[in-house]
Amino acid sequence: QMRKIALLFTFTILFAGLLTAQFRMHRQSFGPQVETKVMTFNIRYSTKTDGVNSWDNRKEKIVETILNNEVDILGVQEALHSQVIDLEKGLKSYEWMGVGRDDGIEKGEYSPIFYNKNKFSEVGSGYFWLSESPMEAGSKGWDAACVRIATWAKLRDNRNGRVIFVLNTHFDHVGEQARRESAKLLLQKINVYTKKNKFPIIVTGDFNSTPNGDAIQILKNRNNPQSLTDARDVTLKTSGPNWTFHGFGKVPTEKRPLIDYVFVKNKISVLDYQVIEGKLPNNKWLSDHCSVLVTVEY
């Protein structure tokens, strides 16, 4: 009897050891943690009424800013098709995904994702509209003034083999209900795309909502297991202004809101958070928004 128990005990120990080894192997199938630089940037749609700040006067400097900061993943808002092509020309080592929000092809603003193709490969991507019919091209939601879209991508980091989930969007500037409902929809969709794998998640965008606004509060609601974390709240280091919209410098400093964000979730740490003002000589600006640059590790 004792021998049987001893044998059983030995087997149990062996089996547990095997399981642990298996778990360790599984856990270590990824390479070491890597740092990735993420930027969100509302580049202001191309319109002749912007005078000295028209797109043609800004585009080269925008490309320069992206390259100089060695951005790995870039979420852009307010890019018309011609602007996406300009960025594509300037950002030669980047691939991108996205569609025009008005027709799901090339019409209207894009919310594209650009990524450094030397570091990442696309595993899958798609888009949906911020509306009651998310898969219906050009559908407008709730009390929104404009059609709104979100672009997502699953990217494999070639440095450590890890797959990350990235989403980029632009919430409505008028509809309060639309912003609230868009926030709920975003969390639901991200959950659907990531729940099986618990990928590290990065969300970029112009949310047209201040940190205390309903939309941001919904996205950050700790009582909801699907909630996201604002990179600004957990970063080790912060620099730059505490606002992101300035209207080409026309909004008085004390009235400038913070409405552009990078959110994270699932085993991802934030090392650095920086708001880049984008002021150029002679009262020119990169855009009417600042860009936000965040260094993450996963």
Coordinates of C-alpha atoms in Angstrom, one line a residue:
Q1 CA 0.0 0.0 0.0
M2 CA 2.8 2.4 1.0
R3 CA 4.7 1.5 -2.2
K4 CA 1.6 2.4 -4.2
I5 CA 1.2 5.7 -2.5
A6 CA 4.9 6.5 -2.9
L7 CA 4.7 5.6 -6.6
L8 CA 1.6 7.7 -7.0
F9 CA 3.3 10.6 -5.2
T10 CA 6.4 10.3 -7.5
F11 CA 4.1 10.3 -10.6
T12 CA 2.2 13.3 -9.3
I13 CA 5.4 15.2 -8.7
L14 CA 6.7 14.2 -12.2
F15 CA 3.5 15.2 -13.8
A16 CA 3.4 18.5 -12.0
G17 CA 7.0 19.1 -13.1
L18 CA 6.1 18.3 -16.7
L19 CA 3.2 20.7 -16.6
T20 CA 5.3 23.4 -15.1
A21 CA 8.0 22.9 -17.8
Q22 CA 5.3 23.0 -20.5
F23 CA 3.9 26.2 -19.0
R24 CA 7.3 27.7 -18.8
M25 CA 8.0 26.8 -22.4
H26 CA 4.7 28.3 -23.5
R27 CA 5.4 31.4 -21.5
Q28 CA 8.8 31.8 -23.0
S29 CA 7.9 31.2 -26.6
F30 CA 8.0 35.0 -27.0
G31 CA 11.3 36.8 -27.1
P32 CA 12.2 39.4 -24.5
Q33 CA 10.1 42.5 -23.9
V34 CA 10.5 45.2 -26.5
E35 CA 9.9 49.0 -26.6
T36 CA 7.5 50.4 -29.2
K37 CA 6.9 54.1 -29.9
V38 CA 3.2 54.9 -30.6
M39 CA 1.9 58.2 -31.9
T40 CA -1.6 59.6 -32.3
F41 CA -1.9 62.6 -34.6
N42 CA -4.9 64.5 -35.9
I43 CA -3.2 66.1 -38.9
R44 CA -6.2 68.5 -39.9
Y45 CA -7.9 67.8 -43.1
S46 CA -6.6 69.5 -46.2
T47 CA -8.5 72.7 -46.9
K48 CA -7.4 75.9 -48.7
T49 CA -9.0 78.1 -46.1
D50 CA -6.1 77.4 -43.7
G51 CA -3.9 79.9 -45.4
V52 CA -0.3 79.7 -44.1
N53 CA -1.3 76.5 -42.3
S54 CA -2.6 74.7 -45.4
W55 CA -1.6 71.1 -45.9
D56 CA 1.1 71.7 -48.5
N57 CA 2.9 74.0 -46.1
R58 CA 2.8 71.4 -43.3
K59 CA 3.1 67.9 -44.8
E60 CA 6.9 67.7 -45.1
K61 CA 7.3 68.9 -41.5
I62 CA 4.7 66.3 -40.3
V63 CA 6.6 63.5 -42.1
E64 CA 9.9 64.8 -40.6
T65 CA 8.3 64.8 -37.0
I66 CA 7.2 61.2 -37.5
L67 CA 10.6 60.0 -38.8
N68 CA 12.7 62.0 -36.3
N69 CA 10.7 60.5 -33.4
E70 CA 11.2 57.0 -34.8
V71 CA 7.5 56.3 -34.5
D72 CA 6.7 52.5 -34.9
I73 CA 2.9 52.7 -34.9
L74 CA 0.9 55.8 -35.9
G75 CA -2.8 56.5 -35.6
V76 CA -3.8 59.4 -37.9
Q77 CA -7.1 61.3 -37.9
E78 CA -8.6 63.7 -40.4
A79 CA -6.6 62.3 -43.4
L80 CA -8.3 62.7 -46.7
H81 CA -7.2 60.2 -49.5
S82 CA -4.7 62.7 -51.0
Q83 CA -3.1 63.2 -47.5
V84 CA -2.8 59.5 -46.9
I85 CA -1.0 59.2 -50.2
D86 CA 1.3 62.1 -49.2
L87 CA 2.1 60.4 -46.0
E88 CA 2.7 57.1 -47.8
K89 CA 5.2 58.8 -50.1
G90 CA 7.1 60.3 -47.2
L91 CA 7.0 57.3 -44.9
K92 CA 8.7 54.8 -47.1
S93 CA 9.4 52.1 -44.5
Y94 CA 5.7 52.1 -43.4
E95 CA 2.7 50.1 -44.4
W96 CA -0.8 51.4 -43.7
M97 CA -4.5 50.3 -43.5
G98 CA -7.7 52.2 -43.6
V99 CA -10.6 53.4 -45.8
G100 CA -12.5 56.6 -46.5
R101 CA -15.3 56.8 -43.9
D102 CA -18.0 58.1 -46.4
D103 CA -18.1 55.0 -48.6
G104 CA -15.7 52.5 -47.2
I105 CA -13.3 53.0 -50.1
E106 CA -11.6 56.4 -50.7
K107 CA -14.3 59.1 -50.0
G108 CA -14.1 61.3 -46.9
E109 CA -11.7 61.2 -44.0
Y110 CA -9.6 58.1 -43.1
S111 CA -8.6 57.0 -39.6
P112 CA -5.6 55.0 -40.9
I113 CA -3.0 53.0 -39.0
F114 CA 0.6 53.3 -40.2
Y115 CA 3.3 50.9 -38.9
N116 CA 7.0 50.3 -39.4
K117 CA 7.1 47.3 -41.8
N118 CA 10.7 46.5 -40.7
K119 CA 9.4 45.7 -37.2
F120 CA 5.8 44.5 -37.8
S121 CA 3.9 42.2 -40.1
E122 CA 0.1 42.4 -40.4
V123 CA -1.8 39.4 -39.2
G124 CA -5.3 40.8 -39.8
S125 CA -7.1 44.1 -40.1
G126 CA -10.5 45.7 -40.6
Y127 CA -12.7 48.7 -39.8
F128 CA -16.2 49.4 -38.6
W129 CA -18.4 52.5 -38.3
L130 CA -19.3 54.2 -35.1
S131 CA -23.1 53.7 -35.5
E132 CA -26.0 51.5 -34.8
S133 CA -25.0 49.5 -37.9
P134 CA -21.2 49.2 -37.5
M135 CA -20.6 47.1 -40.7
E136 CA -22.7 49.4 -42.9
A137 CA -20.3 51.7 -45.0
G138 CA -21.0 55.4 -44.5
S139 CA -23.5 54.8 -41.6
K140 CA -23.9 57.8 -39.3
G141 CA -24.6 57.1 -35.6
W142 CA -26.9 58.5 -33.0
D143 CA -26.7 62.4 -32.8
A144 CA -23.4 62.6 -34.7
A145 CA -22.7 65.4 -37.1
C146 CA -20.4 63.3 -39.2
V147 CA -19.9 59.7 -40.3
R148 CA -17.2 58.2 -38.0
I149 CA -15.0 55.1 -38.4
A150 CA -12.5 53.0 -36.5
T151 CA -9.6 51.1 -38.1
W152 CA -8.0 48.1 -36.3
A153 CA -5.0 45.8 -37.0
K154 CA -3.4 42.8 -35.5
L155 CA 0.3 43.2 -35.9
R156 CA 3.1 40.6 -35.2
D157 CA 6.1 42.2 -33.7
N158 CA 9.0 40.6 -35.6
R159 CA 11.4 41.3 -32.7
N160 CA 9.7 39.1 -30.1
G161 CA 6.9 37.3 -32.0
R162 CA 4.2 38.8 -29.9
V163 CA 0.9 39.8 -31.7
I164 CA -0.5 43.2 -30.6
F165 CA -3.9 44.7 -31.3
V166 CA -4.1 48.3 -32.5
L167 CA -7.2 50.5 -33.0
N168 CA -7.4 54.1 -34.2
T169 CA -10.5 56.3 -34.3
H170 CA -12.0 59.8 -34.3
F171 CA -15.1 60.4 -32.2
D172 CA -17.7 63.0 -33.3
H173 CA -17.2 66.6 -32.3
V174 CA -20.9 67.4 -31.8
G175 CA -22.9 64.4 -30.7
E176 CA -22.6 63.7 -27.0
Q177 CA -24.7 60.6 -27.2
A178 CA -22.7 59.5 -30.2
R179 CA -19.5 59.8 -28.2
R180 CA -20.9 57.8 -25.3
E181 CA -22.3 55.1 -27.6
S182 CA -19.1 55.0 -29.6
A183 CA -17.1 54.4 -26.4
K184 CA -19.3 51.5 -25.5
L185 CA -19.2 50.1 -29.1
L186 CA -15.4 50.4 -29.1
L187 CA -15.0 48.3 -25.9
Q188 CA -17.4 45.7 -27.2
K189 CA -15.6 45.4 -30.5
I190 CA -12.1 45.3 -29.0
N191 CA -13.3 42.5 -26.7
V192 CA -14.6 40.5 -29.6
Y193 CA -11.4 40.8 -31.5
T194 CA -9.0 40.1 -28.6
K195 CA -10.8 38.0 -25.9
K196 CA -9.4 34.6 -27.1
N197 CA -5.8 35.8 -27.0
K198 CA -5.5 38.6 -24.5
F199 CA -3.2 40.5 -26.9
P200 CA -1.5 43.7 -25.7
I201 CA -3.9 46.4 -26.8
I202 CA -3.1 49.9 -28.0
V203 CA -5.9 52.4 -28.9
T204 CA -5.1 55.8 -30.5
G205 CA -7.5 58.6 -31.4
D206 CA -9.0 62.0 -31.2
F207 CA -12.0 61.4 -28.9
N208 CA -13.3 65.0 -28.8
S209 CA -13.8 64.5 -25.1
T210 CA -11.8 65.8 -22.1
P211 CA -10.5 63.4 -19.4
N212 CA -13.7 64.1 -17.3
G213 CA -16.0 63.8 -20.3
D214 CA -18.5 60.9 -20.4
A215 CA -16.8 59.1 -23.4
I216 CA -13.5 58.9 -21.6
Q217 CA -15.1 57.9 -18.3
I218 CA -16.8 55.0 -20.1
L219 CA -13.6 53.9 -21.7
K220 CA -11.8 54.0 -18.4
N221 CA -14.5 52.6 -16.1
R222 CA -12.7 50.3 -13.8
N223 CA -15.9 48.4 -13.0
N224 CA -16.0 47.2 -16.6
P225 CA -13.5 44.3 -17.3
Q226 CA -13.3 45.5 -20.9
S227 CA -12.1 49.0 -19.9
L228 CA -8.9 50.6 -21.1
T229 CA -6.1 52.6 -19.3
D230 CA -5.1 56.1 -20.3
A231 CA -1.3 56.0 -21.0
R232 CA -1.1 59.4 -19.3
D233 CA -2.3 57.9 -16.0
V234 CA 0.3 55.1 -15.8
T235 CA 3.3 56.5 -17.5
L236 CA 6.7 56.6 -15.8
K237 CA 7.5 60.0 -17.4
T238 CA 5.4 62.9 -18.8
S239 CA 6.4 65.9 -20.8
G240 CA 4.9 68.6 -23.0
P241 CA 1.7 70.6 -22.5
N242 CA -1.4 69.2 -20.7
W243 CA -3.6 70.1 -23.7
T244 CA -3.7 68.7 -27.3
F245 CA -6.0 71.1 -29.2
H246 CA -5.0 74.7 -29.9
G247 CA -6.7 75.6 -33.3
F248 CA -3.4 76.6 -34.9
G249 CA -2.6 78.6 -31.8
K250 CA -5.9 80.6 -31.8
V251 CA -7.4 79.0 -28.7
P252 CA -6.2 80.9 -25.5
T253 CA -3.7 78.6 -23.6
E254 CA -5.9 78.2 -20.5
K255 CA -8.9 77.1 -22.7
R256 CA -7.0 74.5 -24.7
P257 CA -8.5 71.0 -24.0
L258 CA -6.9 67.6 -23.9
I259 CA -8.8 65.4 -26.4
D260 CA -6.2 63.2 -28.1
Y261 CA -5.3 59.9 -26.3
V262 CA -3.4 56.7 -26.3
F263 CA -5.0 53.9 -24.3
V264 CA -3.5 50.5 -23.4
K265 CA -4.6 47.2 -21.9
N266 CA -3.2 43.7 -21.2
K267 CA 0.4 43.3 -20.1
I268 CA 1.8 46.5 -21.6
S269 CA 3.7 49.1 -19.6
V270 CA 4.0 52.8 -20.5
L271 CA 7.6 54.2 -20.1
D272 CA 7.1 57.7 -21.6
Y273 CA 4.3 60.0 -22.5
Q274 CA 4.9 63.2 -24.5
V275 CA 2.6 65.8 -26.0
I276 CA 4.4 67.4 -29.0
E277 CA 3.2 71.0 -29.4
G278 CA 4.2 71.2 -33.1
K279 CA 4.9 75.0 -33.2
L280 CA 6.9 76.1 -36.2
P281 CA 8.5 79.5 -36.9
N282 CA 6.4 82.4 -38.2
N283 CA 3.3 81.4 -36.3
K284 CA 2.9 78.2 -38.3
W285 CA 1.9 74.8 -36.8
L286 CA 2.2 71.2 -37.7
S287 CA -1.6 70.9 -37.2
D288 CA -4.4 72.4 -35.1
H289 CA -3.8 69.5 -32.7
C290 CA -0.7 68.4 -30.9
S291 CA 0.6 64.9 -31.5
V292 CA 0.9 62.5 -28.6
L293 CA 3.9 60.2 -28.5
V294 CA 4.0 57.3 -26.1
T295 CA 6.7 54.7 -25.5
V296 CA 5.3 51.3 -24.4
E297 CA 6.8 47.9 -23.5
Y298 CA 5.3 44.5 -23.9

